[in-house]
GROMACS .gro file of C-alpha atoms in nm:
model
  391
    1MET     CA    1  16.729  32.477  -7.681
    2ALA     CA    2  17.154  32.425  -7.687
    3ILE     CA    3  17.408  32.433  -7.407
    4LEU     CA    4  17.666  32.618  -7.576
    5THR     CA    5  18.007  32.715  -7.516
    6GLU     CA    6  18.287  32.768  -7.818
    7THR     CA    7  18.609  32.652  -7.875
    8LYS     CA    8  18.845  32.710  -8.113
    9ASP     CA    9  18.829  32.349  -8.247
   10GLY     CA   10  18.455  32.360  -8.200
   11PRO     CA   11  18.179  32.224  -7.983
   12LEU     CA   12  18.092  31.877  -7.898
   13VAL     CA   13  17.746  31.823  -7.978
   14LEU     CA   14  17.527  31.566  -7.770
   15SER     CA   15  17.201  31.478  -7.927
   16PRO     CA   16  16.852  31.433  -7.703
   17GLU     CA   17  16.868  31.077  -7.700
   18GLN     CA   18  17.266  30.974  -7.609
   19VAL     CA   19  17.191  31.236  -7.344
   20GLU     CA   20  16.883  31.029  -7.190
   21GLU     CA   21  17.146  30.729  -7.268
   22ILE     CA   22  17.361  30.950  -6.993
   23GLY     CA   23  17.069  30.968  -6.778
   24ARG     CA   24  16.955  30.533  -6.753
   25ALA     CA   25  17.345  30.432  -6.686
   26LEU     CA   26  17.381  30.706  -6.421
   27ASP     CA   27  17.002  30.576  -6.297
   28GLU     CA   28  17.177  30.228  -6.291
   29LEU     CA   29  17.465  30.289  -6.160
   30ARG     CA   30  17.300  30.435  -5.849
   31GLU     CA   31  17.073  30.137  -5.844
   32ARG     CA   32  17.363  29.885  -5.831
   33ILE     CA   33  17.542  30.099  -5.547
   34THR     CA   34  17.222  30.132  -5.343
   35ALA     CA   35  17.116  29.751  -5.349
   36ASP     CA   36  17.477  29.679  -5.251
   37LEU     CA   37  17.474  29.934  -4.884
   38GLY     CA   38  17.562  29.718  -4.615
   39GLU     CA   39  17.839  29.603  -4.357
   40LYS     CA   40  18.102  29.726  -4.468
   41ASP     CA   41  17.971  30.050  -4.539
   42ARG     CA   42  17.861  30.030  -4.140
   43GLU     CA   43  18.221  29.987  -4.059
   44TYR     CA   44  18.343  30.244  -4.247
   45ILE     CA   45  18.169  30.502  -4.134
   46TYR     CA   46  18.191  30.425  -3.750
   47SER     CA   47  18.590  30.386  -3.814
   48ILE     CA   48  18.570  30.697  -3.936
   49ILE     CA   49  18.379  30.853  -3.652
   50LYS     CA   50  18.597  30.678  -3.418
   51ALA     CA   51  18.911  30.846  -3.551
   52GLN     CA   52  18.755  31.152  -3.534
   53ARG     CA   53  18.716  31.118  -3.143
   54GLY     CA   54  19.043  30.985  -3.095
   55PHE     CA   55  19.211  31.274  -3.263
   56GLU     CA   56  18.996  31.460  -3.054
   57ILE     CA   57  19.048  31.384  -2.750
   58ALA     CA   58  19.427  31.304  -2.816
   59GLY     CA   59  19.428  31.705  -2.966
   60ARG     CA   60  19.213  31.808  -2.625
   61GLY     CA   61  19.487  31.578  -2.369
   62LEU     CA   62  19.777  31.775  -2.551
   63MET     CA   63  19.695  32.120  -2.484
   64TYR     CA   64  19.762  32.024  -2.090
   65LEU     CA   65  20.120  31.954  -2.215
   66GLY     CA   66  20.103  32.247  -2.467
   67PHE     CA   67  20.367  32.448  -2.267
   68LEU     CA   68  20.641  32.184  -2.444
   69PRO     CA   69  20.589  32.360  -2.789
   70PRO     CA   70  20.653  31.966  -2.959
   71PHE     CA   71  20.314  31.838  -2.750
   72TRP     CA   72  20.135  32.222  -2.881
   73LEU     CA   73  20.179  32.100  -3.195
   74ALA     CA   74  20.068  31.774  -3.204
   75GLY     CA   75  19.789  31.894  -3.045
   76VAL     CA   76  19.673  32.134  -3.307
   77ALA     CA   77  19.693  31.891  -3.533
   78ALA     CA   78  19.522  31.621  -3.381
   79LEU     CA   79  19.231  31.902  -3.278
   80SER     CA   80  19.276  32.042  -3.659
   81LEU     CA   81  19.258  31.633  -3.777
   82SER     CA   82  18.968  31.580  -3.590
   83LYS     CA   83  18.742  31.938  -3.695
   84ILE     CA   84  18.798  31.820  -4.124
   85LEU     CA   85  18.734  31.439  -4.020
   86ASP     CA   86  18.379  31.595  -3.850
   87ASN     CA   87  18.341  31.836  -4.065
   88MET     CA   88  18.417  31.672  -4.467
   89GLU     CA   89  18.408  31.323  -4.426
   90ILE     CA   90  18.109  31.271  -4.141
   91GLY     CA   91  17.904  31.584  -4.068
   92HIS     CA   92  17.862  31.692  -4.460
   93ASN     CA   93  17.795  31.352  -4.560
   94VAL     CA   94  17.567  31.260  -4.288
   95MET     CA   95  17.363  31.590  -4.393
   96HIS     CA   96  17.331  31.489  -4.716
   97GLY     CA   97  17.133  31.162  -4.621
   98GLN     CA   98  17.408  30.947  -4.677
   99TRP     CA   99  17.415  30.716  -4.391
  100ASP     CA  100  16.990  30.723  -4.335
  101TRP     CA  101  16.965  30.448  -4.468
  102MET     CA  102  17.104  30.284  -4.151
  103ARG     CA  103  16.877  30.366  -3.919
  104GLU     CA  104  17.101  30.559  -3.708
  105PRO     CA  105  17.004  30.822  -3.438
  106GLY     CA  106  17.323  30.997  -3.465
  107LEU     CA  107  17.426  30.951  -3.886
  108ASN     CA  108  17.009  31.134  -3.907
  109SER     CA  109  17.031  31.379  -4.119
  110ARG     CA  110  16.744  31.549  -4.003
  111VAL     CA  111  16.903  31.575  -3.642
  112PHE     CA  112  17.275  31.565  -3.685
  113GLU     CA  113  17.459  31.855  -3.593
  114TRP     CA  114  17.851  31.923  -3.660
  115ASP     CA  115  18.122  32.121  -3.472
  116THR     CA  116  18.145  32.454  -3.668
  117VAL     CA  117  17.937  32.775  -3.625
  118CYS     CA  118  17.692  32.712  -3.951
  119PRO     CA  119  17.330  32.603  -3.842
  120ALA     CA  120  17.320  32.237  -3.978
  121ASP     CA  121  16.904  32.315  -4.126
  122GLN     CA  122  17.055  32.646  -4.255
  123TRP     CA  123  17.346  32.501  -4.410
  124LYS     CA  124  17.129  32.178  -4.571
  125HIS     CA  125  16.896  32.510  -4.707
  126SER     CA  126  17.160  32.707  -4.890
  127HIS     CA  127  17.419  32.396  -4.957
  128ASN     CA  128  17.160  32.054  -5.040
  129TYR     CA  129  16.920  32.250  -5.195
  130MET     CA  130  17.012  32.581  -5.326
  131HIS     CA  131  17.347  32.456  -5.436
  132HIS     CA  132  17.271  32.094  -5.557
  133THR     CA  133  16.966  32.161  -5.725
  134TYR     CA  134  17.041  32.476  -5.923
  135THR     CA  135  17.410  32.370  -5.915
  136ASN     CA  136  17.632  32.671  -6.131
  137ILE     CA  137  17.364  32.836  -6.248
  138HIS     CA  138  17.322  33.185  -6.252
  139GLY     CA  139  17.088  33.395  -6.030
  140ARG     CA  140  16.984  33.057  -5.871
  141ASP     CA  141  17.318  32.931  -5.759
  142ARG     CA  142  17.461  33.138  -5.467
  143ASP     CA  143  17.792  32.927  -5.426
  144ILE     CA  144  17.917  33.100  -5.736
  145GLY     CA  145  18.115  33.348  -5.592
  146TYR     CA  146  17.939  33.315  -5.190
  147GLY     CA  147  17.798  33.732  -5.265
  148VAL     CA  148  18.161  33.847  -5.257
  149LEU     CA  149  18.358  33.720  -5.517
  150ARG     CA  150  18.363  33.702  -5.929
  151ILE     CA  151  18.474  33.392  -5.971
  152ASP     CA  152  18.303  33.305  -6.326
  153GLU     CA  153  18.327  33.569  -6.636
  154ALA     CA  154  17.940  33.571  -6.666
  155GLN     CA  155  17.951  33.836  -6.314
  156GLU     CA  156  17.958  34.178  -6.453
  157TRP     CA  157  18.253  34.307  -6.329
  158ASN     CA  158  18.253  34.637  -6.146
  159PRO     CA  159  18.544  34.834  -5.984
  160TYR     CA  160  18.398  34.650  -5.593
  161TYR     CA  161  18.619  34.303  -5.805
  162LEU     CA  162  18.938  34.443  -5.761
  163GLY     CA  163  18.992  34.319  -5.382
  164ASN     CA  164  18.903  34.009  -5.559
  165PRO     CA  165  19.206  33.838  -5.401
  166VAL     CA  166  19.192  34.042  -5.060
  167TYR     CA  167  18.814  33.887  -5.049
  168ALA     CA  168  18.878  33.548  -5.127
  169PHE     CA  169  19.195  33.504  -4.869
  170ALA     CA  170  18.927  33.613  -4.557
  171LEU     CA  171  18.672  33.390  -4.663
  172MET     CA  172  18.964  33.168  -4.666
  173MET     CA  173  19.050  33.222  -4.316
  174LEU     CA  174  18.701  33.240  -4.252
  175PHE     CA  175  18.555  33.040  -4.357
  176GLU     CA  176  18.317  32.887  -4.121
  177TRP     CA  177  18.174  33.223  -4.080
  178GLY     CA  178  18.145  33.271  -4.433
  179VAL     CA  179  17.925  32.927  -4.454
  180MET     CA  180  17.720  33.049  -4.126
  181MET     CA  181  17.667  33.378  -4.318
  182HIS     CA  182  17.565  33.250  -4.654
  183ASP     CA  183  17.209  33.196  -4.570
  184LEU     CA  184  17.176  33.542  -4.518
  185GLU     CA  185  17.202  33.684  -4.860
  186ALA     CA  186  17.394  33.994  -4.680
  187ASP     CA  187  17.492  34.120  -5.010
  188ASN     CA  188  17.087  34.122  -5.106
  189ILE     CA  189  17.107  34.301  -4.752
  190ILE     CA  190  17.340  34.525  -4.855
  191LYS     CA  191  17.145  34.641  -5.178
  192GLY     CA  192  16.817  34.640  -5.061
  193LYS     CA  193  16.626  34.360  -5.172
  194ARG     CA  194  16.610  34.193  -4.872
  195SER     CA  195  16.570  34.336  -4.513
  196TRP     CA  196  16.687  34.219  -4.219
  197SER     CA  197  16.355  34.133  -4.050
  198ASP     CA  198  16.378  33.859  -4.334
  199VAL     CA  199  16.637  33.698  -4.137
  200LYS     CA  200  16.544  33.766  -3.792
  201ARG     CA  201  16.552  33.335  -3.736
  202LEU     CA  202  16.811  33.271  -3.890
  203LEU     CA  203  17.024  33.516  -3.697
  204GLY     CA  204  16.867  33.368  -3.390
  205GLY     CA  205  16.973  33.022  -3.522
  206GLN     CA  206  17.286  33.211  -3.601
  207TRP     CA  207  17.380  33.348  -3.252
  208ARG     CA  208  17.250  33.018  -3.076
  209LYS     CA  209  17.500  32.808  -3.261
  210ALA     CA  210  17.798  33.018  -3.286
  211GLY     CA  211  17.804  33.154  -2.938
  212LYS     CA  212  17.773  32.740  -2.818
  213GLN     CA  213  18.089  32.667  -3.058
  214VAL     CA  214  18.278  33.034  -2.954
  215LEU     CA  215  18.237  32.908  -2.559
  216LYS     CA  216  18.352  32.578  -2.636
  217ASP     CA  217  18.638  32.647  -2.805
  218TYR     CA  218  18.753  32.983  -2.683
  219VAL     CA  219  18.652  32.977  -2.314
  220ALA     CA  220  18.575  32.627  -2.161
  221PHE     CA  221  18.827  32.464  -2.307
  222PRO     CA  222  19.116  32.695  -2.217
  223LEU     CA  223  18.956  32.783  -1.854
  224LEU     CA  224  18.977  32.402  -1.827
  225SER     CA  225  19.370  32.416  -1.899
  226GLY     CA  226  19.381  32.646  -1.601
  227PRO     CA  227  19.761  32.833  -1.640
  228LEU     CA  228  19.776  32.710  -1.974
  229PHE     CA  229  19.445  32.907  -2.085
  230LEU     CA  230  19.631  33.159  -2.362
  231SER     CA  231  19.826  32.866  -2.503
  232THR     CA  232  19.492  32.613  -2.530
  233LEU     CA  233  19.320  32.920  -2.727
  234ALA     CA  234  19.606  32.954  -2.923
  235GLY     CA  235  19.603  32.636  -3.045
  236ASN     CA  236  19.213  32.552  -3.039
  237VAL     CA  237  19.240  32.883  -3.304
  238THR     CA  238  19.509  32.736  -3.498
  239ALA     CA  239  19.314  32.409  -3.572
  240ASN     CA  240  19.005  32.596  -3.645
  241LEU     CA  241  19.218  32.794  -3.887
  242VAL     CA  242  19.342  32.437  -4.076
  243ARG     CA  243  19.029  32.338  -4.070
  244ASN     CA  244  18.874  32.673  -4.195
  245VAL     CA  245  19.168  32.658  -4.508
  246TRP     CA  246  19.155  32.317  -4.567
  247ALA     CA  247  18.770  32.306  -4.622
  248TYR     CA  248  18.779  32.625  -4.843
  249SER     CA  249  19.053  32.476  -5.033
  250ILE     CA  250  18.907  32.157  -5.119
  251ILE     CA  251  18.574  32.302  -5.212
  252PHE     CA  252  18.680  32.596  -5.472
  253CYS     CA  253  18.870  32.323  -5.638
  254GLY     CA  254  18.550  32.111  -5.701
  255HIS     CA  255  18.411  32.406  -5.830
  256PHE     CA  256  18.591  32.661  -5.973
  257PRO     CA  257  18.881  32.552  -6.169
  258SER     CA  258  18.919  32.637  -6.529
  259GLY     CA  259  18.705  32.447  -6.718
  260VAL     CA  260  18.401  32.419  -6.525
  261GLN     CA  261  18.125  32.536  -6.647
  262THR     CA  262  17.828  32.772  -6.545
  263PHE     CA  263  17.457  32.820  -6.732
  264THR     CA  264  17.192  33.074  -6.714
  265GLU     CA  265  16.808  32.965  -6.642
  266GLU     CA  266  16.693  32.992  -6.969
  267GLU     CA  267  16.916  32.706  -7.081
  268THR     CA  268  16.850  32.473  -6.792
  269ALA     CA  269  16.444  32.563  -6.808
  270GLN     CA  270  16.224  32.218  -6.767
  271GLU     CA  271  16.557  31.971  -6.772
  272SER     CA  272  16.526  31.597  -6.773
  273ARG     CA  273  16.678  31.414  -6.564
  274GLY     CA  274  17.010  31.311  -6.787
  275GLU     CA  275  16.995  31.670  -6.880
  276TRP     CA  276  17.041  31.767  -6.451
  277TYR     CA  277  17.287  31.473  -6.484
  278VAL     CA  278  17.534  31.617  -6.765
  279ARG     CA  279  17.505  31.946  -6.595
  280GLN     CA  280  17.674  31.821  -6.304
  281MET     CA  281  17.971  31.658  -6.488
  282LEU     CA  282  18.046  31.971  -6.688
  283GLY     CA  283  17.995  32.200  -6.347
  284SER     CA  284  18.223  32.044  -6.130
  285ALA     CA  285  18.584  31.940  -6.082
  286ASN     CA  286  18.745  31.683  -5.938
  287ILE     CA  287  19.147  31.609  -5.739
  288THR     CA  288  19.345  31.352  -5.774
  289GLY     CA  289  19.563  31.153  -5.470
  290SER     CA  290  19.559  30.893  -5.206
  291LYS     CA  291  19.323  30.725  -5.025
  292LEU     CA  292  19.402  30.949  -4.710
  293PHE     CA  293  19.334  31.241  -4.856
  294HIS     CA  294  18.988  31.147  -4.984
  295ILE     CA  295  18.923  31.045  -4.657
  296LEU     CA  296  19.030  31.420  -4.525
  297SER     CA  297  18.870  31.558  -4.845
  298GLY     CA  298  18.476  31.378  -4.716
  299ASN     CA  299  18.560  31.221  -5.064
  300LEU     CA  300  18.488  31.591  -5.214
  301SER     CA  301  18.757  31.552  -5.363
  302HIS     CA  302  18.505  31.370  -5.653
  303GLN     CA  303  18.348  31.627  -5.680
  304ILE     CA  304  18.182  31.531  -6.023
  305GLU     CA  305  18.063  31.176  -5.847
  306HIS     CA  306  17.933  31.414  -5.549
  307HIS     CA  307  17.735  31.593  -5.767
  308LEU     CA  308  17.600  31.292  -5.924
  309PHE     CA  309  17.494  31.094  -5.627
  310PRO     CA  310  17.468  31.364  -5.300
  311ASP     CA  311  17.329  31.102  -5.101
  312LEU     CA  312  17.528  30.814  -5.191
  313PRO     CA  313  17.792  30.730  -4.910
  314ALA     CA  314  18.113  30.933  -5.059
  315ASN     CA  315  18.293  30.614  -4.927
  316ARG     CA  316  18.145  30.466  -5.278
  317TYR     CA  317  18.302  30.731  -5.488
  318PRO     CA  318  18.670  30.632  -5.543
  319GLU     CA  319  18.445  30.240  -5.689
  320ILE     CA  320  18.211  30.443  -5.925
  321ALA     CA  321  18.463  30.731  -6.013
  322PRO     CA  322  18.598  30.502  -6.310
  323GLU     CA  323  18.250  30.416  -6.413
  324VAL     CA  324  18.162  30.795  -6.460
  325ARG     CA  325  18.444  30.878  -6.645
  326ALA     CA  326  18.460  30.607  -6.883
  327LEU     CA  327  18.085  30.729  -6.954
  328CYS     CA  328  18.265  31.105  -6.996
  329GLU     CA  329  18.525  30.934  -7.257
  330LYS     CA  330  18.181  30.770  -7.456
  331TYR     CA  331  18.023  31.071  -7.530
  332GLY     CA  332  18.376  31.313  -7.564
  333LEU     CA  333  18.215  31.506  -7.206
  334PRO     CA  334  18.523  31.647  -7.045
  335TYR     CA  335  18.573  31.492  -6.683
  336ASN     CA  336  18.789  31.790  -6.519
  337THR     CA  337  19.072  31.611  -6.306
  338GLY     CA  338  19.413  31.667  -6.153
  339PRO     CA  339  19.633  31.683  -5.855
  340LEU     CA  340  19.555  31.948  -5.599
  341SER     CA  341  19.826  32.175  -5.680
  342ARG     CA  342  19.678  32.260  -6.051
  343GLN     CA  343  19.347  32.273  -5.944
  344ILE     CA  344  19.403  32.511  -5.674
  345GLY     CA  345  19.649  32.733  -5.896
  346SER     CA  346  19.359  32.726  -6.175
  347VAL     CA  347  19.127  32.823  -5.887
  348TRP     CA  348  19.343  33.142  -5.779
  349GLY     CA  349  19.471  33.231  -6.124
  350LYS     CA  350  19.103  33.308  -6.198
  351ILE     CA  351  19.036  33.510  -5.861
  352PHE     CA  352  19.322  33.706  -5.939
  353ARG     CA  353  19.274  33.741  -6.351
  354LEU     CA  354  18.863  33.813  -6.279
  355ALA     CA  355  18.943  34.070  -6.052
  356LEU     CA  356  19.047  34.301  -6.308
  357PRO     CA  357  18.827  34.492  -6.604
  358PRO     CA  358  18.711  34.260  -6.898
  359ALA     CA  359  18.938  34.415  -7.147
  360LEU     CA  360  19.253  34.333  -6.924
  361ALA     CA  361  19.142  34.009  -6.788
  362GLY     CA  362  19.038  33.823  -7.135
  363LYS     CA  363  18.859  33.531  -7.183
  364ALA     CA  364  18.886  33.204  -7.083
  365ALA     CA  365  18.901  32.894  -7.347
  366GLN     CA  366  18.597  32.706  -7.248
  367PRO     CA  367  18.524  32.275  -7.360
  368GLY     CA  368  18.279  32.351  -7.594
  369VAL     CA  369  17.932  32.161  -7.518
  370ILE     CA  370  17.635  32.161  -7.711
  371VAL     CA  371  17.328  31.947  -7.510
  372MET     CA  372  17.050  31.914  -7.792
  373ARG     CA  373  16.724  31.891  -7.614
  374SER     CA  374  16.399  31.742  -7.665
  375SER     CA  375  16.108  31.980  -7.727
  376SER     CA  376  15.894  31.697  -7.552
  377SER     CA  377  16.106  31.778  -7.219
  378THR     CA  378  15.858  31.921  -7.055
  379ASN     CA  379  15.965  31.773  -6.631
  380GLU     CA  380  16.100  32.040  -6.477
  381ARG     CA  381  16.411  31.897  -6.300
  382GLN     CA  382  16.348  31.928  -5.925
  383PRO     CA  383  16.490  31.610  -5.742
  384ASP     CA  384  16.341  31.478  -5.506
  385PRO     CA  385  16.448  31.607  -5.132
  386SER     CA  386  16.529  31.261  -5.033
  387GLU     CA  387  16.815  31.233  -5.342
  388ALA     CA  388  17.030  31.558  -5.150
  389GLY     CA  389  16.927  31.493  -4.811
  390VAL     CA  390  16.730  31.810  -4.825
  391GLU     CA  391  16.426  31.812  -4.529
   0.00000   0.00000   0.00000
């Protein structure tokens, strides 16, 4: 079997032996980093938590001076940073099990809950399990289009997708709500493939979690500010919007810019560990930037490294990225990376292009890679749940 995408220059061919060499090299890298985890990592995550809490306290406090525009803007900025750090560098990574080795109750992936409307247990199923196990496999990975968008040429076009840019903009602005609804598979409910009774438990969990978030941000804190109710409400709404736009942009840049590849179930059946690693590298993209930029992205600016090692502490991704890139160069594999402006421009260009019928949209060039598979490869690749922080 082969995973094939053609280019005018001809495809790269990886032999089964090369694929397994890649797998062994990445396993060794993982083992080396795991063995080195210690005090500097503890200090890092504690410093991030301290900063997040400081920004939240500052943001909430500044809202009491919200009648003065500079203080209102400062409060929104601080609260936005607090929510970004909570969701990206803390929540996302804690729930992947990246910090379980610390045996710290507040950083335990099984009990952690984050500052967003999506219940943690539902996110861990749709993201940690479905997305990280079946990354970019059509029919399995629902992150391909999120049940709303046409984001890959293999998705069959229909007139609904003429609204692609509108749906993408709405998803960006309401991203936390889109993430919350992801596990419902609302598109399958509409198509009659799933009934509302099937998701009764999910709806109950969403109602409880979203209710608490709405009460906190849109009722309790505004009421506590007394006559500044509307000012505080507007500040909280704005902070949530900033977090939504930022998270959407980082995540889409890591999954959907030009050059990211998708796969079929047939191509990826009975994967070896090495084949799984190669699929992660071909199906992800990085964003270049400063140290602060990487922290604010939850180090998901190193999406390739994250997909390879979802349960390694994300502060280690910048350290291992040069080795992963060198491994790609050694075997001729693409290492998709670039500045935020280029990656997000590529994503939005794809969203607009794929809204059109195929005859008008044309076909984008893809990097060509053939992964030759050993006939003796019979181990269905189902990662150990602990590797992705799955319960």
